[in-house]
Structure formats: structure tokens, C-alpha cells
Amino acid sequence: MAEASEGSTLAMKTVPHSETTTPSAISKLMSLVISDDDLLVEILIRLPDYRCVVQCGLVCKRWFSLIFRCGLYFSHAFNHHHRQKRQLSGSNPLPYTIFLTNPLRHGHMFLTSYDTTTVNLFSKKSKILHGEKRVQQSDDHRSYLEFLGLQDPMIISSCDDLLLVRIGRESRYIICNPLTKQWFALPQRPRSYFNSYGLVCKPNSTTTSSCCKKLGLHYCNCTINFRVVLIGYSKTRRELVTTTFSSETGQWNKSSFFFPLFRWFSWPLTAYACNGILYWPLCQCTWQGILALNPFKDEAEEGRCRLIRLPDEIPSPEDDIFLFARLGVVQGRLRLSEFEPYSHRWSLKTWELNDLSRCDNDHDHGGGDDADWLLVHDVEVKKADKLIVGFFLGLHPEDGDVIFFICNLPRGSRESGGDRDTGESGFYRYHVKRDSFEKICDVPYRDFMLFKYCRSVFTIVHPWLPTKIPELPCV
């Protein structure tokens, strides 16, 4: 062993230390890094968190300019790298925030009232971002948006970590990032009546195609070119009318097109944005299908608007479908969950849309009508025997095995504290694999039934670097 050790020592001496770590070699390396912006970006985007990014931005003016003055490019590259890394490694989900708003039912129309109950559900990580706020009720969404300094802000759509906000009953619309407090007002839109709204960001075609190959169709959104879509009827109610705002032109554009299912009795307030496409559930008393609209395609372009059929297994109940089924976006994939509550058990099913056109916005795969639905959950909820009156609220944006409900314990039960008049109601997080309910917060019993008509569920997911809203050409 002594000889081996000595030989090793001699071998090490054959390579002079000065030849491997000379100051001149280090100087050449640093000179290359400092002079090559592309190489420097590739190094900086591999930093573990935003705090390290800020610290590196203080090294010199060049680094500061590259990180903050070219913030759009750097933030996209940083988020893109870490999103790939997380999805390949299966690490912890990103922080998220969920907003729930109660519409008041009036005939066949569901109107949004400014004094209805709104609840913010903050994830554990998201509470840190929002100053450790507790789950609150009443008009807490107004205080959440108080940085706007405007009266009666109402959230009407969301995409990634951006919100589309309507101001009062006026035709004023604002896009904001509630974490960075950055916002801007859209130009005055054409006067008309709209039933629903949608905010959607466009996936970068080059990066998204490569991500689909590397990540197996996992979520990746690397650009913030966006569209705001306002949708309604023509006077004859035989055509859909869309008014679309483009971040590239800074202008509104109005168009109309014939769609076979034009007599809809009710609309959700907002669409579901997923990979550059807006999805609306079409319903009367039951769902008729899903309207998919790609606002990044021209009006005459094939595949701009299409109807997606529901899974064959989904029933058509006589009651309001919004009580028993929800659309949602989970890590960039559109999902449809449906549950059937019985006296002692619930049946829960979840499908995922396998729409290949999500990786190529310039090509239409079969018009979308034959898009496949993949069944990902088909379970009997056995742990619901102590809960009654379960209403479906929404899907977890980062965990496909978690679904949100609002439930009520039986009156007079031990779990409800023996109150025979009110029972105990609250928001619950259901874990499919564990078949367990976890209570998030209490809900006053007087407000419990109002959430039966909760059609407005807004979700924002906070990336590693917050999205910076670009300057618009005409704003």
C-alpha cells in the first residue's frame, strides 16, 4: 500500500499545478464568459433561485443589464430551464393561488356581483409570496388587487401568473402580475355585449416543439405574446362574435363566424387557457362539448375554432353539470373531472385531453373533433362517508392527484361539534391516491349553498422568475 501511495504521489507530481490552474487560464476563462453574452446566460440560468440571480446582477453593470434590462429574454430562459429540470426530476410543485367567486343566479343567466363572497386559497409556498395571508372571505380579492388603485376590480380570467381584470361595470380591462404589482390598461375595446372572457399566452413554436420531444408533451410556456378574447353572440344569435386584443399589434380586432351550437343558455365567466388555446365548456342543462378557439390563427385559417366531443363515458345528468364536472389545466394539460355523489360513496373520474396540436399551433390534427381523452382516474371515494353535499370546485394546477371540493359535515355529528342547526362546512383538498380529505378552511354555513353556483375558478401558478409584461406598441 505504501508503494501504491508513493506511486500515486509521484504520478500527481508529473502534472505541474501551475499548468492546470494558472492565473492566466482563469483569466482567459473569465474573459470568455464576460465577453460572450450567450455563454453567460447559459451559466446564469442554472443558478438555483431568484435570490442568486439578484446577487449576480450586482457583480457588474454588464451582468445587471443582461439580467434586468433584458429581463424578458432572461426570465423566459431561466423559467424554461428550471421547468424542464423540475418536470424531468419530478421535484416539488410550484406555488399557486386559486380564486373562487360566487355568481348570483338569475334565470338562465349567471351574473357576477361585486359584493358576493370571494375566497382566496393560497398554497403553503404561495403564502410566503403574499406576506403570510390567511385564507379570507368577503371582498378579500379587492385588497389583493389594491395595488391597482382602482375601484371594483373583478378578476375575469387568468393565464400562468397573469390576471385579466375588469374595472367596475365599465368596459375597461387590465392585465397585471399580482406578485410584481406590474400592470397596464388595455385600450378601449369596441362597444358590444360579451358573455365570456379569456386570456391566453402563446407558446413559442420553436421551444415548445423541442420541449415536446424532450419532456414527452410536458408543459412549457416560454413566451408572453398574448391574446385577450371577448366572446358573445351576434344579434341573430346564429354567429359567435369575438373581439380579440393582440399584444403584438396593441389593437382590438373584431370577427364573427358561424358555429352550430349557438343557442347556449349559460356560459362560464372565463375560458380555460392551455398551450395557446382557449377552451369553453358548452352547456345548456348538460354539456354539449368543448369549444376550442385558437386566437393566434387568422379568421379564415383552418382549425381556428373547433368542437371537441366529451368522453363517451361521461354521463349527462339532469342537474346542472357545473355541480358535478370541471375543466382544469394541470401542468399544461387540459383535464376534465366528473364525480357522481351517492348517499354513502362518490364516484370520481378524470380524463386528460391528448391533443397533439398543442405542440404545433400551425397544424390542425383532425380539426380536434377526434381528440383522444385518456382516463387517468376512475375511483370510488370511500372516505366521503362523513361528508355530505359535495360541490366540485376545481383541479390542483400542479398536482394531478389533488382535487378541491366544498363539503358539509352532517348536522349534529361529532365532527361538526354537535351543532344540529348549521353543521360544519369548508373547503377540502382530496388526494386521489391516498383517498383522503384534508380540510383547508371553514366556510360559514350561510355561504355554503352559494358556492353551489361557483362557476368562476381562477388559478395562477408562480414561476421561478415572475412574468414581466412587455411594452405594447400602441399603448
Coordinates of C-alpha atoms in Angstrom, one line a residue:
M1 CA 0.0 0.0 0.0
A2 CA 2.9 2.3 0.8
E3 CA 4.3 1.7 -2.7
A4 CA 1.0 2.4 -4.3
S5 CA 0.6 5.6 -2.3
E6 CA 4.1 6.7 -3.3
G7 CA 3.4 5.9 -6.9
S8 CA 0.3 7.9 -6.7
T9 CA 2.2 10.8 -5.3
L10 CA 4.8 10.6 -8.0
A11 CA 2.1 10.4 -10.6
M12 CA 0.5 13.6 -9.3
K13 CA 3.8 15.4 -9.5
T14 CA 4.1 14.6 -13.2
V15 CA 1.4 17.2 -13.9
P16 CA 2.6 20.6 -12.6
H17 CA 0.0 22.5 -10.6
S18 CA 0.8 25.7 -12.5
E19 CA -0.3 24.2 -15.8
T20 CA -3.9 23.4 -14.6
T21 CA -4.8 26.4 -12.5
T22 CA -2.6 29.2 -13.6
P23 CA -3.9 32.7 -13.2
S24 CA -3.7 33.2 -17.0
A25 CA -6.0 30.2 -17.6
I26 CA -8.6 31.5 -15.2
S27 CA -8.3 35.0 -16.7
K28 CA -8.9 33.6 -20.2
L29 CA -11.9 31.7 -19.0
M30 CA -13.4 34.7 -17.2
S31 CA -12.7 36.9 -20.2
L32 CA -14.6 34.4 -22.4
V33 CA -17.6 34.3 -20.0
I34 CA -17.7 38.1 -19.7
S35 CA -17.4 38.8 -23.4
D36 CA -19.9 36.1 -24.6
D37 CA -23.5 37.0 -23.6
D38 CA -24.9 33.7 -24.7
L39 CA -22.5 31.7 -22.7
L40 CA -23.0 33.9 -19.6
V41 CA -26.8 33.5 -19.9
E42 CA -26.4 29.7 -20.1
I43 CA -24.4 29.9 -16.8
L44 CA -26.8 32.3 -15.0
I45 CA -30.0 30.5 -15.8
R46 CA -28.6 27.5 -14.0
L47 CA -28.5 29.4 -10.7
P48 CA -30.8 27.7 -8.1
D49 CA -33.1 30.6 -7.3
Y50 CA -34.0 34.2 -7.9
R51 CA -32.0 35.4 -4.9
C52 CA -28.8 34.1 -6.5
V53 CA -29.8 35.9 -9.7
V54 CA -30.2 39.2 -7.9
Q55 CA -26.8 38.8 -6.3
C56 CA -25.1 38.0 -9.6
G57 CA -26.8 41.1 -11.1
L58 CA -24.8 43.2 -8.6
V59 CA -21.5 41.9 -9.8
C60 CA -21.1 44.4 -12.6
K61 CA -23.1 46.7 -14.9
R62 CA -22.9 44.2 -17.8
W63 CA -24.4 41.4 -15.8
F64 CA -27.1 43.7 -14.3
S65 CA -28.0 44.8 -17.8
L66 CA -28.2 41.3 -19.1
I67 CA -30.4 40.1 -16.3
F68 CA -32.7 43.0 -15.7
R69 CA -32.7 45.3 -18.8
C70 CA -33.1 42.2 -21.0
G71 CA -35.5 40.8 -18.4
L72 CA -38.0 39.3 -20.8
Y73 CA -35.4 37.1 -22.6
F74 CA -33.6 36.2 -19.4
S75 CA -36.7 35.3 -17.4
H76 CA -38.0 33.1 -20.2
A77 CA -34.7 31.3 -20.4
F78 CA -34.5 30.9 -16.6
N79 CA -38.0 29.6 -16.2
H80 CA -37.7 27.4 -19.3
H81 CA -34.5 25.7 -17.9
H82 CA -36.0 25.2 -14.4
R83 CA -39.3 23.9 -15.7
Q84 CA -37.5 21.3 -17.8
K85 CA -35.4 20.3 -14.8
R86 CA -38.3 20.0 -12.5
Q87 CA -40.5 18.0 -14.8
L88 CA -37.7 15.6 -15.6
S89 CA -36.8 15.1 -12.0
G90 CA -40.4 15.2 -10.6
S91 CA -39.5 17.8 -7.9
N92 CA -41.9 19.8 -5.8
P93 CA -44.7 21.7 -7.4
L94 CA -44.6 25.5 -7.9
P95 CA -46.5 27.9 -5.7
Y96 CA -50.0 28.6 -6.8
T97 CA -53.1 30.7 -5.9
I98 CA -56.7 29.9 -6.5
F99 CA -59.5 32.4 -6.6
L100 CA -63.2 31.4 -6.3
T101 CA -66.0 33.8 -6.9
N102 CA -69.8 33.3 -6.4
P103 CA -72.0 34.4 -9.2
L104 CA -75.7 35.0 -8.4
R105 CA -78.2 33.0 -10.4
H106 CA -80.8 35.0 -12.2
G107 CA -83.0 32.9 -14.5
H108 CA -80.7 31.3 -17.0
M109 CA -78.0 34.0 -16.7
F110 CA -75.2 33.9 -14.2
L111 CA -74.2 37.4 -13.3
T112 CA -71.1 38.4 -11.4
S113 CA -71.9 40.6 -8.4
Y114 CA -69.2 42.8 -6.8
D115 CA -70.4 42.2 -3.3
T116 CA -70.5 38.4 -3.4
T117 CA -68.2 36.1 -1.4
T118 CA -64.8 35.6 -2.8
V119 CA -62.2 33.2 -1.3
N120 CA -58.5 33.1 -2.0
L121 CA -56.9 29.7 -1.5
F122 CA -53.2 30.2 -1.1
S123 CA -50.8 27.2 -1.3
K124 CA -48.3 26.9 1.5
K125 CA -45.5 28.3 -0.7
S126 CA -47.7 30.9 -2.1
K127 CA -48.4 32.3 1.4
I128 CA -44.8 33.3 1.6
L129 CA -45.2 35.3 -1.6
H130 CA -48.3 37.1 -0.4
G131 CA -47.0 38.0 3.1
E132 CA -48.4 35.0 5.0
K133 CA -52.0 36.0 4.4
R134 CA -54.6 33.7 5.9
V135 CA -57.5 32.3 3.9
Q136 CA -60.0 35.1 4.0
Q137 CA -63.5 35.7 2.7
S138 CA -65.8 38.5 1.7
D139 CA -64.1 41.1 -0.5
D140 CA -60.5 39.9 0.1
H141 CA -59.8 39.9 -3.7
R142 CA -60.2 43.6 -3.7
S143 CA -57.5 44.1 -1.1
Y144 CA -55.4 41.6 -3.0
L145 CA -55.7 43.9 -6.0
E146 CA -55.5 47.2 -4.1
F147 CA -52.1 48.0 -5.7
L148 CA -54.1 48.9 -8.8
G149 CA -55.6 51.8 -7.0
L150 CA -58.9 51.4 -9.0
Q151 CA -62.5 50.9 -7.8
D152 CA -64.2 47.5 -8.0
P153 CA -61.6 45.3 -9.7
M154 CA -63.0 42.0 -10.8
I155 CA -60.9 39.0 -11.9
I156 CA -62.3 37.6 -15.1
S157 CA -59.5 35.4 -16.4
S158 CA -56.0 34.1 -15.7
C159 CA -53.1 32.5 -17.5
D160 CA -49.9 31.4 -15.9
D161 CA -49.1 34.1 -13.3
L162 CA -51.1 36.9 -15.1
L163 CA -54.6 38.1 -14.4
L164 CA -57.2 39.8 -16.6
V165 CA -59.2 42.2 -14.5
R166 CA -62.3 44.2 -15.4
I167 CA -62.8 47.5 -13.7
G168 CA -66.3 48.0 -12.3
R169 CA -69.1 47.7 -14.8
E170 CA -67.1 49.8 -17.4
S171 CA -65.5 48.3 -20.5
R172 CA -62.0 48.8 -19.0
Y173 CA -59.6 45.8 -18.9
I174 CA -56.3 45.5 -17.1
I175 CA -53.6 42.8 -17.3
C176 CA -51.5 42.5 -14.1
N177 CA -49.0 40.4 -12.3
P178 CA -50.1 40.5 -8.7
L179 CA -46.8 39.3 -7.4
T180 CA -44.7 42.1 -9.0
K181 CA -47.6 44.6 -9.0
Q182 CA -46.9 45.4 -12.6
W183 CA -50.0 46.2 -14.7
F184 CA -51.3 48.1 -17.7
A185 CA -54.7 49.0 -19.1
L186 CA -55.8 47.8 -22.5
P187 CA -57.1 50.3 -25.0
Q188 CA -60.8 50.9 -25.0
R189 CA -62.5 48.0 -26.7
P190 CA -65.4 48.2 -29.2
R191 CA -68.8 48.5 -27.6
S192 CA -70.7 45.3 -27.5
Y193 CA -72.1 42.7 -25.1
F194 CA -69.9 39.8 -24.2
N195 CA -70.8 36.6 -22.4
S196 CA -67.3 35.4 -21.5
Y197 CA -63.6 36.3 -21.5
G198 CA -60.3 34.6 -22.0
L199 CA -56.6 35.5 -21.5
V200 CA -54.1 33.2 -23.2
C201 CA -50.3 33.3 -23.8
K202 CA -48.8 31.9 -26.9
P203 CA -46.2 29.0 -26.6
N204 CA -43.1 29.7 -28.5
S205 CA -43.3 27.3 -31.5
T206 CA -39.5 26.6 -31.7
T207 CA -39.0 25.9 -28.0
T208 CA -42.3 24.1 -27.5
S209 CA -41.6 21.6 -30.3
S210 CA -38.2 20.8 -28.7
C211 CA -39.8 20.6 -25.3
C212 CA -42.4 18.1 -26.5
K213 CA -39.6 15.9 -27.7
K214 CA -37.5 16.2 -24.5
L215 CA -40.3 16.2 -21.9
G216 CA -42.8 13.9 -23.5
L217 CA -45.5 16.6 -24.1
H218 CA -45.0 18.2 -20.6
Y219 CA -45.9 21.8 -20.1
C220 CA -43.6 24.5 -21.3
N221 CA -44.6 28.1 -22.0
C222 CA -41.6 30.2 -23.0
T223 CA -43.1 33.4 -24.3
I224 CA -45.6 36.0 -23.3
N225 CA -47.1 37.1 -26.5
F226 CA -50.8 37.0 -25.5
R227 CA -54.4 37.5 -26.7
V228 CA -57.4 38.8 -24.8
V229 CA -60.6 37.3 -26.2
L230 CA -64.1 38.7 -25.5
I231 CA -66.8 36.4 -26.9
G232 CA -70.5 36.9 -27.4
Y233 CA -73.4 36.4 -29.9
S234 CA -74.5 38.3 -33.0
K235 CA -77.9 39.9 -33.0
T236 CA -79.4 36.9 -34.7
R237 CA -77.7 34.6 -32.2
R238 CA -76.5 32.4 -35.1
E239 CA -72.9 33.6 -35.0
L240 CA -70.2 33.9 -32.5
V241 CA -68.6 37.3 -32.2
T242 CA -65.1 37.6 -30.9
T243 CA -63.2 40.8 -30.1
T244 CA -59.5 40.0 -29.7
F245 CA -56.7 42.1 -28.4
S246 CA -53.2 41.3 -29.7
S247 CA -50.0 42.1 -27.7
E248 CA -48.1 42.3 -31.0
T249 CA -50.2 45.0 -32.6
G250 CA -51.7 46.6 -29.4
Q251 CA -55.1 46.7 -31.1
W252 CA -58.5 45.1 -30.9
N253 CA -59.8 43.1 -33.8
K254 CA -63.5 42.0 -34.3
S255 CA -64.6 38.9 -36.2
S256 CA -67.5 36.6 -36.3
F257 CA -68.1 33.0 -37.5
F258 CA -70.9 30.5 -37.7
F259 CA -70.9 27.8 -35.0
P260 CA -73.5 25.0 -34.9
L261 CA -74.2 25.2 -31.1
F262 CA -75.3 28.8 -31.0
R263 CA -78.2 28.6 -28.5
W264 CA -76.4 28.3 -25.2
F265 CA -78.4 29.1 -22.1
S266 CA -75.4 29.7 -19.8
W267 CA -71.7 30.5 -20.0
P268 CA -68.8 30.2 -17.6
L269 CA -67.3 33.6 -16.9
T270 CA -64.0 32.6 -18.3
A271 CA -62.3 30.2 -20.6
Y272 CA -59.5 27.8 -19.7
A273 CA -56.2 28.7 -21.3
C274 CA -53.9 25.9 -22.3
N275 CA -50.9 25.9 -24.7
G276 CA -52.2 28.9 -26.7
I277 CA -55.8 27.6 -27.0
L278 CA -58.9 28.8 -25.1
Y279 CA -61.4 26.1 -24.0
W280 CA -65.1 26.8 -23.1
P281 CA -67.5 24.2 -21.9
L282 CA -70.7 24.4 -24.0
C283 CA -73.8 23.7 -21.8
Q284 CA -77.5 24.0 -21.6
C285 CA -78.6 21.8 -18.7
T286 CA -75.9 19.3 -19.8
W287 CA -72.6 19.7 -21.5
Q288 CA -72.7 19.6 -25.3
G289 CA -68.9 19.6 -25.8
I290 CA -66.0 21.9 -25.5
L291 CA -65.3 24.9 -27.8
A292 CA -61.6 25.2 -28.6
L293 CA -60.5 28.6 -30.0
N294 CA -57.0 29.4 -31.2
P295 CA -56.9 33.2 -31.3
F296 CA -53.4 33.1 -32.8
K297 CA -54.7 31.8 -36.1
D298 CA -56.3 34.0 -38.7
E299 CA -60.0 34.2 -39.1
A300 CA -60.1 32.2 -42.3
E301 CA -57.4 29.7 -41.2
E302 CA -58.5 26.1 -40.7
G303 CA -58.7 24.8 -37.2
R304 CA -59.2 28.3 -35.6
C305 CA -62.4 27.2 -33.9
R306 CA -63.4 23.6 -33.3
L307 CA -65.7 21.4 -31.2
I308 CA -64.3 18.7 -29.0
R309 CA -66.5 15.9 -28.0
L310 CA -66.7 14.8 -24.4
P311 CA -65.5 11.3 -23.4
D312 CA -68.0 8.6 -24.2
E313 CA -68.1 7.5 -20.6
I314 CA -69.3 10.9 -19.1
P315 CA -73.0 10.9 -18.2
S316 CA -75.5 13.6 -19.0
P317 CA -77.2 14.3 -15.7
E318 CA -80.4 16.3 -15.5
D319 CA -79.0 18.6 -12.9
D320 CA -76.6 21.5 -13.5
I321 CA -73.4 20.0 -14.9
F322 CA -71.3 22.5 -13.1
L323 CA -72.1 20.8 -9.8
F324 CA -70.6 17.5 -11.0
A325 CA -67.9 18.3 -13.5
R326 CA -65.0 20.7 -14.0
L327 CA -62.4 21.6 -16.6
G328 CA -59.0 22.5 -15.4
V329 CA -55.4 22.8 -16.5
V330 CA -52.9 20.6 -14.7
Q331 CA -49.2 21.2 -15.7
G332 CA -50.2 22.4 -19.1
R333 CA -52.7 19.7 -19.9
L334 CA -56.4 20.1 -20.1
R335 CA -58.3 17.8 -17.8
L336 CA -62.0 17.0 -17.3
S337 CA -63.1 15.6 -13.9
E338 CA -66.6 14.3 -13.1
F339 CA -68.0 12.9 -10.0
E340 CA -71.3 11.3 -9.0
P341 CA -72.3 11.7 -5.4
Y342 CA -74.4 9.0 -3.9
S343 CA -75.6 8.5 -0.3
H344 CA -72.5 6.8 1.0
R345 CA -69.9 7.0 -1.8
W346 CA -68.8 9.2 -4.6
S347 CA -67.6 8.0 -8.0
L348 CA -64.8 10.1 -9.4
K349 CA -63.4 10.0 -12.9
T350 CA -60.8 12.3 -14.6
W351 CA -59.8 12.4 -18.3
E352 CA -56.9 14.2 -19.9
L353 CA -57.1 15.6 -23.4
N354 CA -54.5 14.1 -25.7
D355 CA -54.5 16.9 -28.3
L356 CA -51.3 16.7 -30.4
S357 CA -52.0 20.1 -31.9
R358 CA -50.8 21.6 -28.6
C359 CA -47.2 21.1 -29.8
D360 CA -47.8 22.7 -33.2
N361 CA -50.1 25.7 -33.3
D362 CA -49.6 25.9 -37.1
H363 CA -51.1 22.5 -37.9
D364 CA -54.5 21.1 -37.2
H365 CA -54.8 17.5 -36.3
G366 CA -58.2 16.3 -37.4
G367 CA -59.9 19.5 -36.5
G368 CA -59.8 18.5 -32.9
D369 CA -63.2 16.6 -33.1
D370 CA -61.4 13.3 -32.8
A371 CA -59.1 14.4 -30.0
D372 CA -58.5 11.5 -27.6
W373 CA -59.4 11.5 -24.0
L374 CA -57.1 9.5 -21.7
L375 CA -58.7 8.2 -18.5
V376 CA -56.3 8.9 -15.6
H377 CA -58.6 8.4 -12.6
D378 CA -61.5 6.1 -12.0
V379 CA -62.0 5.7 -8.3
E380 CA -64.7 5.3 -5.7
V381 CA -64.2 7.8 -2.9
K382 CA -64.6 5.7 0.2
K383 CA -63.6 8.4 2.7
A384 CA -66.6 10.6 2.0
D385 CA -69.0 8.8 4.3
K386 CA -68.8 11.5 6.9
L387 CA -69.3 14.3 4.4
I388 CA -72.4 15.4 2.6
V389 CA -73.4 17.8 -0.1
G390 CA -70.1 17.9 -2.0
F391 CA -69.7 20.5 -4.7
F392 CA -66.9 20.4 -7.2
L393 CA -64.6 23.5 -7.1
G394 CA -61.6 22.8 -9.2
L395 CA -58.4 20.9 -10.0
H396 CA -54.9 21.4 -8.5
P397 CA -52.8 23.2 -11.1
E398 CA -49.6 21.4 -10.2
D399 CA -50.7 18.0 -8.8
G400 CA -52.9 15.8 -10.9
D401 CA -53.9 13.7 -7.9
V402 CA -55.5 16.5 -6.0
I403 CA -59.0 17.9 -6.4
F404 CA -60.8 20.7 -4.5
F405 CA -64.3 20.3 -3.0
I406 CA -66.6 22.2 -0.7
C407 CA -68.3 19.8 1.7
N408 CA -70.5 19.9 4.7
L409 CA -70.5 17.6 7.8
P410 CA -73.9 16.2 8.9
R411 CA -75.7 18.3 11.4
G412 CA -75.2 17.2 14.9
S413 CA -72.3 14.9 14.1
R414 CA -69.4 14.6 16.4
E415 CA -67.1 16.1 13.8
S416 CA -69.3 19.2 13.4
G417 CA -69.2 19.9 17.2
G418 CA -72.8 18.7 17.7
D419 CA -74.4 21.8 16.1
R420 CA -77.7 20.5 14.8
D421 CA -78.7 23.8 13.1
T422 CA -75.7 24.5 10.9
G423 CA -73.3 21.6 10.6
E424 CA -69.7 22.4 9.6
S425 CA -68.8 23.3 6.0
G426 CA -65.5 24.1 4.5
F427 CA -63.1 23.7 1.6
Y428 CA -61.4 20.4 1.3
R429 CA -58.4 19.0 -0.7
Y430 CA -59.0 15.4 -1.8
H431 CA -55.9 13.2 -2.5
V432 CA -56.9 10.5 -5.0
K433 CA -54.1 8.1 -4.3
R434 CA -54.5 8.3 -0.5
D435 CA -58.3 8.5 -0.7
S436 CA -58.3 11.2 2.0
F437 CA -59.8 14.6 2.5
E438 CA -57.7 17.4 4.0
K439 CA -59.6 20.5 5.3
I440 CA -58.2 23.8 4.0
C441 CA -60.5 26.3 5.8
D442 CA -64.0 26.8 7.2
V443 CA -66.8 28.3 5.2
P444 CA -69.8 30.0 7.0
Y445 CA -72.9 27.8 6.6
R446 CA -74.9 30.7 5.3
D447 CA -72.4 31.0 2.4
F448 CA -72.2 27.2 1.8
M449 CA -75.0 26.9 -0.7
L450 CA -73.9 30.0 -2.6
F451 CA -70.8 28.1 -3.8
K452 CA -73.2 25.6 -5.5
Y453 CA -73.1 28.1 -8.4
C454 CA -69.4 28.8 -8.3
R455 CA -68.5 28.8 -12.0
S456 CA -65.6 31.2 -11.8
V457 CA -62.4 29.4 -10.7
F458 CA -59.2 31.3 -11.5
T459 CA -55.7 29.8 -10.9
I460 CA -52.3 31.4 -11.2
V461 CA -49.0 29.5 -10.9
H462 CA -46.0 31.4 -9.8
P463 CA -42.8 30.5 -11.8
W464 CA -39.2 30.8 -10.6
L465 CA -39.0 34.3 -12.2
P466 CA -42.3 36.3 -12.4
T467 CA -43.5 37.1 -15.8
K468 CA -42.7 40.6 -16.9
I469 CA -45.4 42.1 -19.1
P470 CA -43.9 43.5 -22.3
E471 CA -44.4 47.1 -23.5
L472 CA -47.1 47.2 -26.2
P473 CA -46.6 49.1 -29.5
C474 CA -49.8 51.2 -29.3
V475 CA -50.4 51.5 -25.5

